[in-house]
XYZ file of C-alpha atoms in Angstrom:
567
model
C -57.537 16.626 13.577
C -58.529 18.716 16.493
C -61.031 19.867 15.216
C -64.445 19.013 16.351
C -67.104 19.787 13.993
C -67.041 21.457 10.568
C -69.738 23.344 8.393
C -71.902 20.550 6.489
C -70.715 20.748 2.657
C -72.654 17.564 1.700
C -76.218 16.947 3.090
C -75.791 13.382 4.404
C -78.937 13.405 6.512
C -81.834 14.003 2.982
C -79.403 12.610 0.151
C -78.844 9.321 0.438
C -76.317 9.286 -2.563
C -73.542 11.285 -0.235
C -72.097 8.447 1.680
C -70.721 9.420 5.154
C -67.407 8.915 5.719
C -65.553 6.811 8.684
C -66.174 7.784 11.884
C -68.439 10.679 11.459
C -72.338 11.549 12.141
C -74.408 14.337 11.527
C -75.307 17.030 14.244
C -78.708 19.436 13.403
C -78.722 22.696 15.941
C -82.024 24.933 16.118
C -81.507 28.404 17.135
C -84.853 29.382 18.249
C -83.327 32.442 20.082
C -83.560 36.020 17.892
C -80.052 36.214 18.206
C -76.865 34.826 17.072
C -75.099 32.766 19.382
C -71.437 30.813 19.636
C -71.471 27.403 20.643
C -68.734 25.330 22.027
C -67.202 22.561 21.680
C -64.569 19.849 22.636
C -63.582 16.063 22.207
C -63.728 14.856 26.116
C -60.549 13.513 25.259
C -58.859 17.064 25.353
C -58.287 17.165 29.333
C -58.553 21.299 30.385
C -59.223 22.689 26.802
C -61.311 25.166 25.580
C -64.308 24.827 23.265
C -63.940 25.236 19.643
C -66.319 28.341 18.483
C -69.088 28.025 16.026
C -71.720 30.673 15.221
C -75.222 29.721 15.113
C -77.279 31.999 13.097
C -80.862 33.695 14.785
C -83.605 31.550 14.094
C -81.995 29.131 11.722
C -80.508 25.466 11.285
C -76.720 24.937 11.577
C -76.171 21.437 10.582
C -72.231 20.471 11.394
C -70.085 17.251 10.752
C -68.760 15.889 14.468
C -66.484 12.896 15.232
C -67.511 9.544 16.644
C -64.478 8.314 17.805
C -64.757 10.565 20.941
C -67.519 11.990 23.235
C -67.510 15.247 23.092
C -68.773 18.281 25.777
C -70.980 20.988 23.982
C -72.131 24.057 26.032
C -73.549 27.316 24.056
C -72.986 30.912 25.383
C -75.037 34.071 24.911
C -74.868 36.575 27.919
C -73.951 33.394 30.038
C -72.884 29.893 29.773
C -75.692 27.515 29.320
C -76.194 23.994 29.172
C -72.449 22.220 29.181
C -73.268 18.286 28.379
C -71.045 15.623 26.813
C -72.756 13.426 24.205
C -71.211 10.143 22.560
C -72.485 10.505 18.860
C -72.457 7.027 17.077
C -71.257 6.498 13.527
C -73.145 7.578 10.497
C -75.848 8.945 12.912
C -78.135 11.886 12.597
C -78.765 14.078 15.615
C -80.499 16.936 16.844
C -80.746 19.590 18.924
C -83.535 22.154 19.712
C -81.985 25.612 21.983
C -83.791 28.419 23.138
C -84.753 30.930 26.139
C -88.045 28.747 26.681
C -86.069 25.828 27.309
C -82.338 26.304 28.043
C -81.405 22.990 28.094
C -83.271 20.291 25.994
C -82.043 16.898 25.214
C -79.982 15.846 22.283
C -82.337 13.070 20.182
C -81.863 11.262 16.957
C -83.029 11.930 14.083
C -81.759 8.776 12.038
C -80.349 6.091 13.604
C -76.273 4.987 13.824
C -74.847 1.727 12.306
C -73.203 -0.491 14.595
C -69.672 0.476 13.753
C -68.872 -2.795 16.486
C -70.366 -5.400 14.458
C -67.414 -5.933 12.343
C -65.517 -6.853 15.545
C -68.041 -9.172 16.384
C -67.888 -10.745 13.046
C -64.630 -11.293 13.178
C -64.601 -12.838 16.720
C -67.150 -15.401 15.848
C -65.111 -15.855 12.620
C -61.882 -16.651 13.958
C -63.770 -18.854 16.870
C -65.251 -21.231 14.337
C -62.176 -21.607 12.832
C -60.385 -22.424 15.692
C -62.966 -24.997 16.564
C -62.726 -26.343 13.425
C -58.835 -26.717 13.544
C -58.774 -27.977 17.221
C -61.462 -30.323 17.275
C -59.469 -33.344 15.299
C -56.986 -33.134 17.831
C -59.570 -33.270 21.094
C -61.030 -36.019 20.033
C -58.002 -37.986 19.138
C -56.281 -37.028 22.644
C -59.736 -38.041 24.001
C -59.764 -41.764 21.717
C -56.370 -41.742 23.080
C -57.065 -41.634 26.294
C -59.883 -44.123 26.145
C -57.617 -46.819 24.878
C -54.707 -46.209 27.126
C -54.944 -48.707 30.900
C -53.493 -46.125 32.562
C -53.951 -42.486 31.924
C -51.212 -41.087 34.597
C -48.493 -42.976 33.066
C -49.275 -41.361 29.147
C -49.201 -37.698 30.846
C -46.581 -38.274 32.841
C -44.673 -39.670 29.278
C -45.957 -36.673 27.952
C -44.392 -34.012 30.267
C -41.048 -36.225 30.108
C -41.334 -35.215 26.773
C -41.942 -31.963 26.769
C -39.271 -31.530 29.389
C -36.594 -33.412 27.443
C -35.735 -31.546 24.944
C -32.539 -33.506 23.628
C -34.700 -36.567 22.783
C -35.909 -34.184 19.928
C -33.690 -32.654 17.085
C -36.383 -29.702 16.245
C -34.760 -26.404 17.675
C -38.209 -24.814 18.283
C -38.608 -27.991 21.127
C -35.939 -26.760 22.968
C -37.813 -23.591 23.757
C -40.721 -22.422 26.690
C -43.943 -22.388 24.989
C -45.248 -19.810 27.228
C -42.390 -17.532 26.238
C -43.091 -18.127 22.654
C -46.891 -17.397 23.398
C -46.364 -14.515 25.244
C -44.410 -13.297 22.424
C -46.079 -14.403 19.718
C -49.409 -12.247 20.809
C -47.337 -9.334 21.612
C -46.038 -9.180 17.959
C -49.008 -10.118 16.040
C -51.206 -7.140 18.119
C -48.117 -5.010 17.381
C -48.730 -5.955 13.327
C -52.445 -5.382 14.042
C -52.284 -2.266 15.722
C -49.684 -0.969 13.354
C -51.768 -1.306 10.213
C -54.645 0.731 11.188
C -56.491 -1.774 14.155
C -59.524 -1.117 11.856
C -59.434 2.484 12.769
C -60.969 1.537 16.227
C -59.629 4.176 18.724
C -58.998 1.533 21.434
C -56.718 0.014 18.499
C -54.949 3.294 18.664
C -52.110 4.603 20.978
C -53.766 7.201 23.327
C -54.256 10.719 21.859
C -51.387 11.641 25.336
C -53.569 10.075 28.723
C -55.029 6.766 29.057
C -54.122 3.293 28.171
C -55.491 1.844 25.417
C -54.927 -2.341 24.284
C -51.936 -1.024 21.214
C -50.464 1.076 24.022
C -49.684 -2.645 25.456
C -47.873 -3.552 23.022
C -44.447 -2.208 23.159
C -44.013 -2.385 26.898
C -45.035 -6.340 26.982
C -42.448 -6.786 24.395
C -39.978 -5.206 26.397
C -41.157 -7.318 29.272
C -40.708 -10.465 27.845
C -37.594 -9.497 26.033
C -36.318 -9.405 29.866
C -38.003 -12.643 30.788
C -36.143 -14.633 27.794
C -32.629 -13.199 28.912
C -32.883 -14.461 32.439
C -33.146 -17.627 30.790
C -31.236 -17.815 27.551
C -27.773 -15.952 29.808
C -28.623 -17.949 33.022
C -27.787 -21.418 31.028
C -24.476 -19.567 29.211
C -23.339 -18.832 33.064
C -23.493 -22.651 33.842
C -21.746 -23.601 30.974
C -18.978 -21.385 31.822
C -19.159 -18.675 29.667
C -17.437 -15.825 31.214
C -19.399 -12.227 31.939
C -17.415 -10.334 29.631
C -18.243 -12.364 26.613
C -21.979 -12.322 27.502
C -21.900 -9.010 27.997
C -19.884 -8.548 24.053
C -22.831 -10.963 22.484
C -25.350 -8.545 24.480
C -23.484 -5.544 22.944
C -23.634 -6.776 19.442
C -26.622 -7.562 19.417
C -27.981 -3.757 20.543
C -25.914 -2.659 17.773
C -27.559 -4.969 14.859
C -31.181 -3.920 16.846
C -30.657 0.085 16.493
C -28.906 -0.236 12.606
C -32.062 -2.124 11.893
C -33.943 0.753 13.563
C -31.981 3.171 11.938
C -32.930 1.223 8.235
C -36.797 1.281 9.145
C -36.676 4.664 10.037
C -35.187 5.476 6.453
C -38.247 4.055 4.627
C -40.233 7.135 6.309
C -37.718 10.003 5.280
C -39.208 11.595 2.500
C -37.137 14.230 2.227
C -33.154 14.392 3.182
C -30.725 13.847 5.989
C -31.746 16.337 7.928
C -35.366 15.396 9.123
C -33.553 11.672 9.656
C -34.993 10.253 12.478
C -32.363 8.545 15.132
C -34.829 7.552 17.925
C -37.290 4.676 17.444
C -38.778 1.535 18.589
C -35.732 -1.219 18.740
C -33.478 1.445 19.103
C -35.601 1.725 22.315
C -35.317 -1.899 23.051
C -31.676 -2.405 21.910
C -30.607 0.526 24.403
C -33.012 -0.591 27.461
C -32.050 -4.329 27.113
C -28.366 -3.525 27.112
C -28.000 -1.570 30.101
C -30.275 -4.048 32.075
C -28.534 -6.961 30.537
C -25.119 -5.943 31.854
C -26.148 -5.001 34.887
C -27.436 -8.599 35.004
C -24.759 -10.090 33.775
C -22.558 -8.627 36.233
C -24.694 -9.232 39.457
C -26.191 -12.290 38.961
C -25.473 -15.100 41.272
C -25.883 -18.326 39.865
C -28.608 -20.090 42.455
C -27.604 -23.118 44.855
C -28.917 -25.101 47.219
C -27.289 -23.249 50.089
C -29.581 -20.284 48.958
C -32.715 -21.642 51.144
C -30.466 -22.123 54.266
C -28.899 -19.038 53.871
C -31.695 -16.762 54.029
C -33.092 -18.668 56.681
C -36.942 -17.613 57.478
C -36.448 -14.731 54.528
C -36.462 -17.640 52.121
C -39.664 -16.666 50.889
C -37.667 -12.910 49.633
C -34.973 -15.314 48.083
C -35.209 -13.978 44.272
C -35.290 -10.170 45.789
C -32.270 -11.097 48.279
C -30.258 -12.347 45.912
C -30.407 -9.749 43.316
C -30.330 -6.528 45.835
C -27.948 -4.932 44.165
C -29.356 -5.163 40.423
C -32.547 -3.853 41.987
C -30.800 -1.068 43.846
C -29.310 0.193 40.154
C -32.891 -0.023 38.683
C -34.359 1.584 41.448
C -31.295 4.301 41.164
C -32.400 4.810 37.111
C -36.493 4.992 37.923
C -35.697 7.246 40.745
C -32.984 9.478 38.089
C -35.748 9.795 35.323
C -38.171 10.952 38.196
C -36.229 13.882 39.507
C -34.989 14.959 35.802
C -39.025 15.019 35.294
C -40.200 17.198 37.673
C -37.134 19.220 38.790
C -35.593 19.951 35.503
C -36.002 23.428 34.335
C -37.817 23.888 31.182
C -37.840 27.141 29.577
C -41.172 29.194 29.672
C -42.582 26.373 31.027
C -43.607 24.509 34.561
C -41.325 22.477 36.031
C -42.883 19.040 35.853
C -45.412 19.108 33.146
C -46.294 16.351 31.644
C -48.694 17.491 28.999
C -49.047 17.429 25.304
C -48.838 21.220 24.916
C -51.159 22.361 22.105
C -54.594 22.938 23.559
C -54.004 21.326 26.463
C -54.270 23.512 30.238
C -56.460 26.043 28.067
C -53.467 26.429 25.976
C -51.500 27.749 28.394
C -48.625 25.720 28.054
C -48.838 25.069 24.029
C -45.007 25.598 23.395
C -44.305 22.540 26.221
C -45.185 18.979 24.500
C -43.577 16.443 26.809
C -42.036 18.850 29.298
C -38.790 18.042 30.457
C -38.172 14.781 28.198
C -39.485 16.714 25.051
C -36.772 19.333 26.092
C -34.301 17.082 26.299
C -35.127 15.211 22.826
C -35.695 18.851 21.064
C -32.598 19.620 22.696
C -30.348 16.537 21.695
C -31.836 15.457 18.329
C -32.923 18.840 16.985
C -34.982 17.538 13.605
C -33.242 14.099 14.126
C -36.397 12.808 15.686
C -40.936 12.152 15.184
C -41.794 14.459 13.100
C -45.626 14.559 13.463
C -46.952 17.906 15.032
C -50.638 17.591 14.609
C -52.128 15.502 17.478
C -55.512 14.100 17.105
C -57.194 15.529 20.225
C -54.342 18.073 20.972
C -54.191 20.256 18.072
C -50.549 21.568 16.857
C -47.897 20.128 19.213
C -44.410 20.215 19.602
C -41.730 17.607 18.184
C -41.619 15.030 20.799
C -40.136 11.384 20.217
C -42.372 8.622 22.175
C -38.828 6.612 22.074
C -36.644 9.322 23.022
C -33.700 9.400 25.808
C -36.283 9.959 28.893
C -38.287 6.791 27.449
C -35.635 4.668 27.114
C -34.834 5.143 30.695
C -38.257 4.984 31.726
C -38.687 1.092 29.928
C -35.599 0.336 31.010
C -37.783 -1.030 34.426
C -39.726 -2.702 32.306
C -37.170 -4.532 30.866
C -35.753 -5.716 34.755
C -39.166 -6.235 35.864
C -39.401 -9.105 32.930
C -36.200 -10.213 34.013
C -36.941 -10.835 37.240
C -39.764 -12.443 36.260
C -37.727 -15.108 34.589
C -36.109 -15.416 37.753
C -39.113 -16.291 39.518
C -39.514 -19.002 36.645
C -36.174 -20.969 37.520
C -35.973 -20.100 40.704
C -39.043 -21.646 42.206
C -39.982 -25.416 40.826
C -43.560 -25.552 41.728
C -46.209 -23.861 39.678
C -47.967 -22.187 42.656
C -45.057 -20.911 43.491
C -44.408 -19.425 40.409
C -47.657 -17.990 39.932
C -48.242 -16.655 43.435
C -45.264 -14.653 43.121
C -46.583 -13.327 39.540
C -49.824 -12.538 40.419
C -48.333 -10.372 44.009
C -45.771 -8.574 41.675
C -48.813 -7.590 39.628
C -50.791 -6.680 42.414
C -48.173 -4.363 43.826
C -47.307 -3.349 40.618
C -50.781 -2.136 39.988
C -51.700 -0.411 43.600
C -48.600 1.638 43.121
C -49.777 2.532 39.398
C -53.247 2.967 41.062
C -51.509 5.470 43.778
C -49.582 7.550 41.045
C -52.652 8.557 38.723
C -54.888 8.862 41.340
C -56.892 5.492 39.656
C -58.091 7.856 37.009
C -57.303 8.942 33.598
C -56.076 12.328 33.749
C -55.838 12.996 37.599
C -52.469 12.080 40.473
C -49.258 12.728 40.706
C -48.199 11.316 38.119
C -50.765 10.506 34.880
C -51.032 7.177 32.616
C -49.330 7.811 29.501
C -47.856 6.053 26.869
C -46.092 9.249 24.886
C -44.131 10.060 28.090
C -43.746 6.404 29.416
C -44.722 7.897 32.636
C -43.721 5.632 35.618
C -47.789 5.114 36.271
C -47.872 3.912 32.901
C -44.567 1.532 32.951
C -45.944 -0.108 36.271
C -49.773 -0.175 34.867
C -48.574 -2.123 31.785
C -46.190 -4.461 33.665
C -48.568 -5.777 36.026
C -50.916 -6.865 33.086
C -47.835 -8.856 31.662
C -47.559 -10.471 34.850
C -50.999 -11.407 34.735
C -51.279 -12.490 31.283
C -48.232 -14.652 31.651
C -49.409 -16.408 34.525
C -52.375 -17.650 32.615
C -50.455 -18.451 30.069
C -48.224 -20.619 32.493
C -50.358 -21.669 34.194
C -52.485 -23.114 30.526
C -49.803 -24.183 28.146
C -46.515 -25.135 30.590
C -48.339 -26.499 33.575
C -51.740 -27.811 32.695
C -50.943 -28.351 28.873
C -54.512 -27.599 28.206
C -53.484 -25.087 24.708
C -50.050 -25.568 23.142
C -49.925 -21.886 22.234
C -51.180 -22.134 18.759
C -51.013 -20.186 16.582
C -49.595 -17.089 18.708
C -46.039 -19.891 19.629
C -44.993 -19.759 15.794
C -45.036 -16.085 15.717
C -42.778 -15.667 18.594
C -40.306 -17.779 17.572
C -39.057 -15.430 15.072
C -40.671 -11.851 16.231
C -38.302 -9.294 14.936
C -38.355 -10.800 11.295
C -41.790 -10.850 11.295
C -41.730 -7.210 12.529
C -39.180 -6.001 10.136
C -41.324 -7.834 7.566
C -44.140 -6.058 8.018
C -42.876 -2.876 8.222
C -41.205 -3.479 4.598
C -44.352 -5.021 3.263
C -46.744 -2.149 4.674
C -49.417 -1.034 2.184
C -48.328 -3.586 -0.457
C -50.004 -6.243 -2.342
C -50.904 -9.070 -0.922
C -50.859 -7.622 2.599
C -53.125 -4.688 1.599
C -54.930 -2.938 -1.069
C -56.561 -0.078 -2.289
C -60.222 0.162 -0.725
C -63.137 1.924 -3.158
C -65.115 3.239 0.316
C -63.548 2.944 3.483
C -65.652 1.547 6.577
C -64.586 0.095 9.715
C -65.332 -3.131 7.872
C -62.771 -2.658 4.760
C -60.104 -2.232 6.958
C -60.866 -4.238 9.758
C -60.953 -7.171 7.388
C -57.828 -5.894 5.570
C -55.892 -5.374 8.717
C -57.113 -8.861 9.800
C -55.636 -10.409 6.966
C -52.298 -8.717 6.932
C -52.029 -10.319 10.471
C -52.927 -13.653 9.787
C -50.491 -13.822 6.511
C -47.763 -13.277 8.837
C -49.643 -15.609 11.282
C -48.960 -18.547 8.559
C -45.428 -17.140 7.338
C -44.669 -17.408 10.934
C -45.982 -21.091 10.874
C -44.282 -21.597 7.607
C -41.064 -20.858 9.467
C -41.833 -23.119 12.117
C -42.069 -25.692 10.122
C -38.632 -25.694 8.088
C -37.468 -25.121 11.847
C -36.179 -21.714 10.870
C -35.674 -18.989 14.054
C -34.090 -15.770 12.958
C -32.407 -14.718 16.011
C -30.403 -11.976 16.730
């Protein structure tokens, strides 16, 4: 909730029988003045919004529950504003804080010291590193005994890339497939498990409150990226078998429709109530909708690469994989530029034209009745109650309805989508790895200055802000140029060098959307989760944790009866 501290019901600080609960310290204010006075407060998360009041009693001590997850700015007011400072209070941590005319501003000190509400990360991490080592160390030193006994070392990798590059010497389906693909997949859907059970309550593990960029806001446009990288290759091999456009562009179709039913069946398992609150927007309807307009537009375009290609762009061979797909890019371009004008010249009522706030408290709450400004209208205005139903935002206050995979955000990833595509491109376009990854890593790099440019390389500031709820085009460009980067590594490590095979992130995305639509039916039940007697950052780190790697293995188990759900 928005709110930033409450009254202290339970003394946490003296009895050490009242157990704190997540997330939350304790805050001791002095009023050495002979007056009342109001102090104020805010979670520095809440860009432009005014301090929540509390009255502090002459002469006495207020002691108050605040929030960890945030920093939060504290001034106190009497005739005049005094002292405004922002303090980041730590977990289960007793503060306090001495005011009065004598000294206006004195520091904020601890009374009791915090618990390290990181240490279960760091657990973890060394966890899942020993176990790693312990599973890839058999296999180092046989490739290294290997080695050691083999004459001639060149010929048993070169036999080894044959391999891996021949797929119809082996009968296992999952060989005929780009391990970096799978890779980049496979940690896209296992954060997206992760992050959708809780993250261990870790606010980094949690979308954005509306500004920022935090690792689960990742999530959902790298799967959209690579969704775009595997049908550059998947439809590029169709073409030179001969399958016509039209048909590609039917499978394409059907396959958007079995995405948004399944969409439409997940979204029933959160209708409590009836028809009417029945949500229609949601996440594969997002990525059925976004991958079918850029896969036609593909499909249509797409010129099936030759070796006349280098001779025919002559010294722009270098811009080959933009030259030859100018006019997909012009329709892209045409679509980012659409969504940009509906955002900031669309009327809204009662409300500025190009807002892209959360409403609520943000602007001073000013604006409260605007959440998501024009593509909020338009959902409100097109889905009515049909859409996300949550109205309380966690730094925001009360919001308006507004659908993070409505109409405006579908457009908005449909870039995303293109940029994966062409990313794919690059991939069978250019044969040598530097090549390849040169032409990632300056995609990313433009990708990011532009991003940079937009937001003003700040949080809340530019022309247009980073966030996730709108998909604003600072965000869609910020989060595509770290899929570029992360897939160059991963290139670069599994395809090139052949240093990591992609375990155990490769077995997961070979079948992602059954392991998503698993875990969405299995959410909260036994053996995935369980009831917790006291929750801590540790109870459900570990919990979460677990429901990922039990999908981890079913996703192995899979891999081993050579099963890949695809739709």
């Amino acid at each position: 909730m928005y709110t930033s501290m409450k009254k202290h019901t339970s003394n946490h600080c003296s009895d050490p029988k009242v157990m704190f609960e997540i997330d939350q310290a304790c805050f001791s204010i002095l009023n050495k003045y002979n007056r009342s006075v109001t102090l104020y407060s805010r979670l520095s998360d809440c860009y432009l919004c005014e301090g929540e009041p509390q009255i502090l009693p002459a002469g006495k001590n207020t002691t108050l529950v605040v929030p960890t997850k945030y920093s939060m700015h504290l001034f106190y007011k009497d005739t005049y504003e005094y002292c405004h400072t922002t303090y980041s209070f730590k977990e289960h941590g007793s503060y306090g804080w001495n005011i009065s005319e004598d000294q206006l501003c004195s520091e904020i000190y601890t009374i009791q010291e915090p618990v390290n509400s990181y240490l279960p990360i760091y657990e973890a991490i060394m966890v899942y590193i020993l176990l790693l080592m312990l599973f890839i160390s058999p296999k180092i030193i046989m490739r290294i005994i290997k080695r050691e006994r083999s004459p001639d070392n060149v010929r048993d990798d070169l036999e080894e890339l044959q391999e891996a590059e021949t797929p119809n010497l082996i009968v296992r389906r999952s060989s005929t497939r780009i391990r970096s693909v799978d890779t980049f997949r496979g940690i896209t859907i296992l954060l997206m498990i992760f992050v959708n059970n809780g993250g261990g309550d870790y606010v980094f593990f949690k979308h954005s409150a509306w500004f920022g960029l935090t690792v689960a806001d990742l999530v959902l446009p790298w799967f959209a990226w690579v969704m775009g990288l595997s049908f550059t290759i998947s439809k590029r091999s169709e073409l030179r078998v001969s399958n016509s456009r039209g048909k590609i562009i039917w499978k394409c179709l059907i396959r958007a429709i079995i995405l948004v039913f399944l969409g439409l069946m997940i979204n029933s398992i959160y209708t409590k109530s009836s028809i009417e609150n029945f949500r229609i927007p949601g996440i594969l309807q997002l990525l059925a909708v976004s991958y079918f307009i850029c896969a036609t537009i593909e499909t249509i375009f797409v010129r099936i690469h030759s070796q006349d290609d280098v001779l025919q762009f002559g010294r722009f061979t270098i811009l080959r994989d933009i030259l030859n797909n100018w006019m997909q890019w012009l329709i892209i371009l045409a679509i980012t530029a659409t969504h940009t004008l509906i955002t900031f010249l669309l009327p809204v009522p009662d409300c500025p034209t190009g807002y892209l706030g959360p409403g609520g408290y943000h602007q001073f709450g000013k604006f409260v009745n605007c959440t998501g400004g024009a593509a909020g209208y338009i959902d409100r205005l097109v889905f009515g109650s049909h859409m996300y139903s949550r109205t309380q935002n966690v730094v925001y206050g009360t919001i308006l309805r507004h659908d993070p995979e409505g109409i405006m955000n579908t457009m908005s990833i449909i870039l995303v989508v293109y940029l994966g595509i062409h990313a794919g491109k690059i991939l069978l376009l250019y044969y040598q790895c530097n090549a390849r990854i040169i032409r990632w890593l300056l995609w990313s790099c433009i990708m990011g200055i532009i991003a940079g440019l937009l937001c003003n390389f700040d949080k809340y500031s530019g022309v247009i802000p980073v966030s996730k709820k709108m998909m604003s085009l600072s965000f869609v460009l910020t989060t595509s140029c770290f899929a570029f980067i992360l897939y160059a590594i991963l290139h670069f490590l599994i395809d090139y060098k052949q240093y990591w095979n992609g375990a155990p992130f490769i077995y997961a995305g070979m079948n992602p959307i059954a392991l998503y639509i698993g875990h969405v039916l299995t959410m909260g039940l036994f053996p995935w989760a369980w009831p917790t007697l006291h929750t801590s950052h540790l109870t459900i780190l570990s919990m979460n944790l677990w429901t990922t790697t039990v999908w981890s293995f079913t996703a192995y188990w899979l891999y081993l009866k050579d099963i890949i759900i695809s739709i």
